[in-house]
Structures are given as structure tokens and as C-alpha cells.
Amino acid sequence: MEYNFKINDFEGPLDLLLHLIKEQDMDIMNIEIVKLTDQYLEFIDSMKEKNLNIASEYLILASELMYIKSKSLLPNIKDEDEQEELTDLKENLINRLLEYEQYKKITQDFKNLEEQRHEFYTKSPSNLKEYIDPKQQLSEDITLEDLLKAFQNYLKRQQIKKPITTKITTKEISVEERTISIKNILKTRKKVEFFDLFEDISKPYVVVTFLSILEMAKNNELKITQENNFDKIYCEVA
């Protein structure tokens, strides 16, 4: 099992090191390793003076910093291998700090999201049938929602079939005029498929036709039926 040791609110040695870097306004990519090591060791010593237990990971990083510091203080390192080792040690430390800083930022983002989530409340699904307005039931099998879904699917199909080049003309028609027209159609044909009543797919005509059908169904002048789900919808004289 892994434990997180905290010293003065720091979660691990990298957290302490990052705090010291920011406190001195250092650039992580160009840290002053000697100065940083001295400050880190001073902090560890102060914790010992307070008789606080220092986690071994803090001491491990302290020894690592002291080693890098000792290498940095060597005058004019001419050995290429030693120079390369020093560069690698610094780069490794910088990469760990950058990675830790990114994790810390992500952790804070998650904490913020968690706090936001606590502001939302959910409940289990409820049966809302008792709140349904009976007036929205167009027939025993068809509801207004069913008709709207069918109508939306029809409009999508018509949009796909719509020619690229069209000529727009003005054709005004009222709900009353369209209602009379639909009544005349039903007198002749008795039973008509719902979508057959939309001879023109222009927006004004489609809207007026749909409103006329709803008005007639509401006034029991028209009956809307559908034998099974997804079957054709028919309109007939009530």
C-alpha cells in the first residue's frame, strides 16, 4: 500500500521543490541548482529541529540534489562523460518537476469539477403518465409526440430529396383555407396517408398544413390512426 507523507502541507519532495522554485521566481527550465539545494536542505533541517519525522523520499531527493550540486561546483569539468552525466541529471530532475506540475494542475481541475458536480442533484426516473394532458392524445394509438416524430422524419427525407436548384415563390395560405381543403380531400378519398396531405414542401405550406391537421384532430373533425409502431399514419373523417 502506498502512503502520502505530508510535511508542512507538502505532498512529497517534488511538491516541496516546486514550491521553492516558485517562491524564488525561478524558471523550471533554468533552475539554480546550488541555491535550490541549499534551500531544500535548510527546510529538511528545520523539520528535524521540530522533531518531525522526515519521509525517506525527502532524504533520497536531498542526496540527489547534493550530488548534482557537487558536480556543478567542480571547476571546469573537462571529462565529456562527467559533463554528460551532469546534463542528464539536471534534465531528469527538470522533466520530473514538469511532469509533477502537470499532474498537480490536472488534480486541481478534477477537484474543481468534483465541487461543481456537488451542486447538481439527480433523482430516479418517475412515471409521468398522470401528468400527460389528455388533449395531447390525438387518438387511442397516436399522441402528439408520435405525430411530431413522424413529421420530423418526413421533413428530413424531403430535405434530402430537395433539388439543388429551386425557385422560390410566394404562396400565402391560412389555416382556415387549408382546413377546408383537407376536408374536401377527405370527403373524396375518406382515408388519406398523413404525408400525402403535404403536396407542397415549402415551409409556409408545410407549417399551415400541420397546424390544420392538429386543429381538426382537436375538434374531432379528423381521426389519426396507426395500426402498429412505425406503420404508416392515416388521416380519415372522424
Short mmCIF file of C-alpha atoms in Angstrom, two decimals:
data_model
loop_
_atom_site.label_atom_id
_atom_site.label_comp_id
_atom_site.label_asym_id
_atom_site.label_seq_id
_atom_site.Cartn_x
_atom_site.Cartn_y
_atom_site.Cartn_z
CA MET A 1 0.00 0.00 0.00
CA GLU A 2 1.29 3.48 -0.88
CA TYR A 3 1.17 6.30 1.68
CA ASN A 4 1.40 10.05 1.09
CA PHE A 5 3.52 11.75 3.75
CA LYS A 6 2.91 15.44 4.32
CA ILE A 7 5.45 17.84 5.74
CA ASN A 8 4.06 21.29 6.35
CA ASP A 9 1.33 20.69 3.76
CA PHE A 10 3.73 19.44 1.05
CA GLU A 11 2.77 16.19 -0.66
CA GLY A 12 6.15 14.72 -1.37
CA PRO A 13 9.64 16.10 -2.14
CA LEU A 14 8.78 17.28 -5.66
CA ASP A 15 5.94 19.37 -4.25
CA LEU A 16 8.37 21.00 -1.82
CA LEU A 17 10.93 21.56 -4.57
CA LEU A 18 8.31 23.11 -6.86
CA HIS A 19 7.23 25.43 -4.05
CA LEU A 20 10.83 26.61 -3.53
CA ILE A 21 11.24 27.25 -7.26
CA LYS A 22 8.10 29.36 -7.44
CA GLU A 23 8.97 31.18 -4.22
CA GLN A 24 12.26 32.32 -5.77
CA ASP A 25 10.65 33.11 -9.15
CA MET A 26 12.91 30.63 -10.87
CA ASP A 27 12.27 29.20 -14.31
CA ILE A 28 11.93 25.43 -14.06
CA MET A 29 13.90 25.06 -17.28
CA ASN A 30 16.79 27.08 -15.80
CA ILE A 31 16.83 26.27 -12.11
CA GLU A 32 19.75 27.42 -9.98
CA ILE A 33 20.68 24.01 -8.64
CA VAL A 34 23.10 25.24 -5.94
CA LYS A 35 20.70 27.78 -4.46
CA LEU A 36 17.78 25.36 -4.72
CA THR A 37 19.72 22.57 -2.99
CA ASP A 38 20.69 24.84 -0.09
CA GLN A 39 17.07 25.96 0.43
CA TYR A 40 15.84 22.35 0.26
CA LEU A 41 18.37 21.19 2.86
CA GLU A 42 17.53 24.14 5.12
CA PHE A 43 13.89 23.09 5.04
CA ILE A 44 14.75 19.47 5.88
CA ASP A 45 16.95 20.61 8.77
CA SER A 46 14.19 22.83 10.14
CA MET A 47 11.85 19.86 10.14
CA LYS A 48 14.38 17.80 12.07
CA GLU A 49 14.69 20.58 14.66
CA LYS A 50 10.94 20.40 15.16
CA ASN A 51 11.28 16.64 15.77
CA LEU A 52 9.11 15.86 12.76
CA ASN A 53 9.55 12.54 11.02
CA ILE A 54 11.02 13.04 7.56
CA ALA A 55 9.88 10.53 4.97
CA SER A 56 12.71 8.64 3.29
CA GLU A 57 11.69 10.01 -0.14
CA TYR A 58 12.59 13.53 1.05
CA LEU A 59 16.03 12.33 2.08
CA ILE A 60 16.54 10.49 -1.19
CA LEU A 61 15.88 13.66 -3.18
CA ALA A 62 18.13 15.59 -0.79
CA SER A 63 21.03 13.25 -1.56
CA GLU A 64 20.29 13.52 -5.28
CA LEU A 65 20.36 17.32 -5.11
CA MET A 66 23.61 17.28 -3.14
CA TYR A 67 25.19 15.03 -5.74
CA ILE A 68 24.11 17.32 -8.62
CA LYS A 69 25.31 20.34 -6.63
CA SER A 70 28.72 18.77 -6.03
CA LYS A 71 29.05 18.03 -9.73
CA SER A 72 28.04 21.58 -10.62
CA LEU A 73 30.67 23.09 -8.31
CA LEU A 74 33.55 21.21 -9.88
CA PRO A 75 35.73 23.75 -11.73
CA ASN A 76 35.80 23.35 -15.50
CA ILE A 77 34.60 19.81 -16.00
CA LYS A 78 36.63 18.60 -18.97
CA ASP A 79 35.65 14.96 -18.91
CA GLU A 80 32.87 14.55 -21.50
CA ASP A 81 31.32 11.66 -19.63
CA GLU A 82 31.05 13.69 -16.41
CA GLN A 83 29.69 16.68 -18.30
CA GLU A 84 27.11 14.49 -20.00
CA GLU A 85 26.18 12.90 -16.67
CA LEU A 86 25.61 16.31 -15.09
CA THR A 87 23.45 17.41 -18.02
CA ASP A 88 21.41 14.21 -17.81
CA LEU A 89 20.88 14.58 -14.06
CA LYS A 90 19.61 18.14 -14.46
CA GLU A 91 17.35 17.24 -17.38
CA ASN A 92 15.94 14.28 -15.50
CA LEU A 93 15.13 16.47 -12.49
CA ILE A 94 13.55 19.18 -14.68
CA ASN A 95 11.40 16.62 -16.52
CA ARG A 96 10.16 15.15 -13.25
CA LEU A 97 9.27 18.62 -11.99
CA LEU A 98 7.41 19.49 -15.20
CA GLU A 99 5.54 16.21 -15.11
CA TYR A 100 4.63 16.67 -11.44
CA GLU A 101 3.46 20.24 -12.10
CA GLN A 102 1.19 18.95 -14.87
CA TYR A 103 -0.26 16.23 -12.64
CA LYS A 104 -0.85 18.78 -9.91
CA LYS A 105 -2.73 21.04 -12.32
CA ILE A 106 -4.87 18.15 -13.56
CA THR A 107 -5.62 17.13 -9.97
CA GLN A 108 -6.82 20.65 -9.20
CA ASP A 109 -9.01 20.61 -12.31
CA PHE A 110 -10.59 17.36 -11.13
CA LYS A 111 -11.20 18.84 -7.69
CA ASN A 112 -12.93 21.83 -9.27
CA LEU A 113 -15.10 19.52 -11.38
CA GLU A 114 -15.95 17.48 -8.29
CA GLU A 115 -17.04 20.63 -6.45
CA GLN A 116 -19.19 21.64 -9.43
CA ARG A 117 -20.73 18.17 -9.53
CA HIS A 118 -21.82 18.51 -5.90
CA GLU A 119 -24.02 21.42 -7.00
CA PHE A 120 -26.15 19.10 -9.16
CA TYR A 121 -28.82 16.79 -7.80
CA THR A 122 -30.39 13.82 -9.55
CA LYS A 123 -33.41 11.63 -8.91
CA SER A 124 -34.57 8.25 -10.11
CA PRO A 125 -36.94 8.16 -13.14
CA SER A 126 -40.60 8.76 -12.38
CA ASN A 127 -43.78 7.72 -14.14
CA LEU A 128 -45.17 10.93 -15.62
CA LYS A 129 -48.23 9.44 -17.30
CA GLU A 130 -50.53 11.02 -14.72
CA TYR A 131 -49.32 14.46 -15.83
CA ILE A 132 -49.98 13.93 -19.54
CA ASP A 133 -52.57 16.31 -20.89
CA PRO A 134 -55.41 14.20 -22.35
CA LYS A 135 -55.86 16.86 -25.03
CA GLN A 136 -52.49 15.86 -26.47
CA GLN A 137 -53.80 12.36 -27.18
CA LEU A 138 -54.91 12.60 -30.80
CA SER A 139 -56.39 9.10 -30.81
CA GLU A 140 -56.20 5.86 -28.86
CA ASP A 141 -52.90 4.94 -30.51
CA ILE A 142 -51.41 8.25 -31.65
CA THR A 143 -50.09 11.03 -29.42
CA LEU A 144 -48.88 14.48 -30.40
CA GLU A 145 -45.33 13.32 -29.72
CA ASP A 146 -45.74 10.38 -32.13
CA LEU A 147 -47.03 12.69 -34.82
CA LEU A 148 -44.23 15.21 -34.30
CA LYS A 149 -41.57 12.49 -34.59
CA ALA A 150 -43.11 11.18 -37.80
CA PHE A 151 -43.34 14.72 -39.14
CA GLN A 152 -39.67 15.43 -38.34
CA ASN A 153 -38.57 12.25 -40.12
CA TYR A 154 -40.67 13.25 -43.12
CA LEU A 155 -39.02 16.68 -43.27
CA LYS A 156 -35.55 15.10 -43.15
CA ARG A 157 -36.39 12.82 -46.07
CA GLN A 158 -37.79 15.72 -48.07
CA GLN A 159 -34.68 17.79 -47.38
CA ILE A 160 -32.51 15.03 -48.87
CA LYS A 161 -34.73 14.83 -51.95
CA LYS A 162 -34.79 18.61 -52.36
CA PRO A 163 -33.25 19.66 -55.68
CA ILE A 164 -30.07 21.74 -55.65
CA THR A 165 -31.65 24.46 -57.79
CA THR A 166 -35.01 25.78 -56.60
CA LYS A 167 -37.27 28.68 -57.45
CA ILE A 168 -38.83 30.49 -54.52
CA THR A 169 -42.35 31.81 -54.98
CA THR A 170 -44.76 33.47 -52.58
CA LYS A 171 -47.80 31.37 -51.74
CA GLU A 172 -49.79 32.52 -48.74
CA ILE A 173 -52.44 30.30 -47.24
CA SER A 174 -54.28 30.43 -43.93
CA VAL A 175 -55.08 27.58 -41.53
CA GLU A 176 -58.79 28.08 -42.27
CA GLU A 177 -58.24 27.78 -46.03
CA ARG A 178 -56.06 24.70 -45.64
CA THR A 179 -58.59 23.10 -43.26
CA ILE A 180 -61.33 23.48 -45.87
CA SER A 181 -59.00 21.95 -48.48
CA ILE A 182 -58.22 18.94 -46.29
CA LYS A 183 -61.93 18.40 -45.56
CA ASN A 184 -62.63 18.32 -49.29
CA ILE A 185 -59.86 15.75 -49.80
CA LEU A 186 -61.26 13.52 -47.04
CA LYS A 187 -64.78 13.77 -48.47
CA THR A 188 -63.48 12.34 -51.71
CA ARG A 189 -60.90 9.81 -50.51
CA LYS A 190 -62.24 9.07 -46.99
CA LYS A 191 -58.82 7.86 -45.78
CA VAL A 192 -55.52 9.51 -46.71
CA GLU A 193 -51.94 8.78 -45.69
CA PHE A 194 -50.69 11.55 -43.42
CA PHE A 195 -47.76 12.57 -45.65
CA ASP A 196 -49.92 12.66 -48.79
CA LEU A 197 -51.54 15.81 -47.43
CA PHE A 198 -48.25 17.67 -47.91
CA GLU A 199 -48.34 18.23 -51.66
CA ASP A 200 -46.05 21.22 -51.36
CA ILE A 201 -42.93 21.03 -49.15
CA SER A 202 -42.37 24.77 -48.86
CA LYS A 203 -42.04 25.86 -45.24
CA PRO A 204 -45.23 28.02 -45.03
CA TYR A 205 -47.36 25.36 -46.69
CA VAL A 206 -45.98 22.55 -44.52
CA VAL A 207 -46.49 24.51 -41.28
CA VAL A 208 -50.05 25.55 -42.17
CA THR A 209 -50.96 22.00 -43.21
CA PHE A 210 -49.60 20.52 -40.00
CA LEU A 211 -51.43 23.08 -37.86
CA SER A 212 -54.65 22.42 -39.76
CA ILE A 213 -54.39 18.68 -39.13
CA LEU A 214 -53.79 19.25 -35.41
CA GLU A 215 -56.71 21.67 -35.19
CA MET A 216 -59.04 19.25 -36.94
CA ALA A 217 -57.94 16.38 -34.67
CA LYS A 218 -58.50 18.58 -31.63
CA ASN A 219 -62.04 19.42 -32.83
CA ASN A 220 -62.77 15.75 -33.59
CA GLU A 221 -63.12 16.56 -37.29
CA LEU A 222 -60.31 14.22 -38.23
CA LYS A 223 -59.12 10.86 -36.90
CA ILE A 224 -55.44 9.84 -36.98
CA THR A 225 -54.67 6.11 -36.88
CA GLN A 226 -51.68 3.78 -37.00
CA GLU A 227 -52.09 0.01 -36.77
CA ASN A 228 -48.59 -0.78 -35.44
CA ASN A 229 -45.48 1.13 -34.41
CA PHE A 230 -43.59 2.50 -37.42
CA ASP A 231 -46.50 1.72 -39.72
CA LYS A 232 -47.98 4.38 -41.98
CA ILE A 233 -50.12 7.04 -40.32
CA TYR A 234 -53.54 7.70 -41.84
CA CYS A 235 -55.99 10.56 -41.56
CA GLU A 236 -59.73 9.93 -42.02
CA VAL A 237 -63.04 11.56 -41.27
CA ALA A 238 -63.88 11.27 -37.58
#
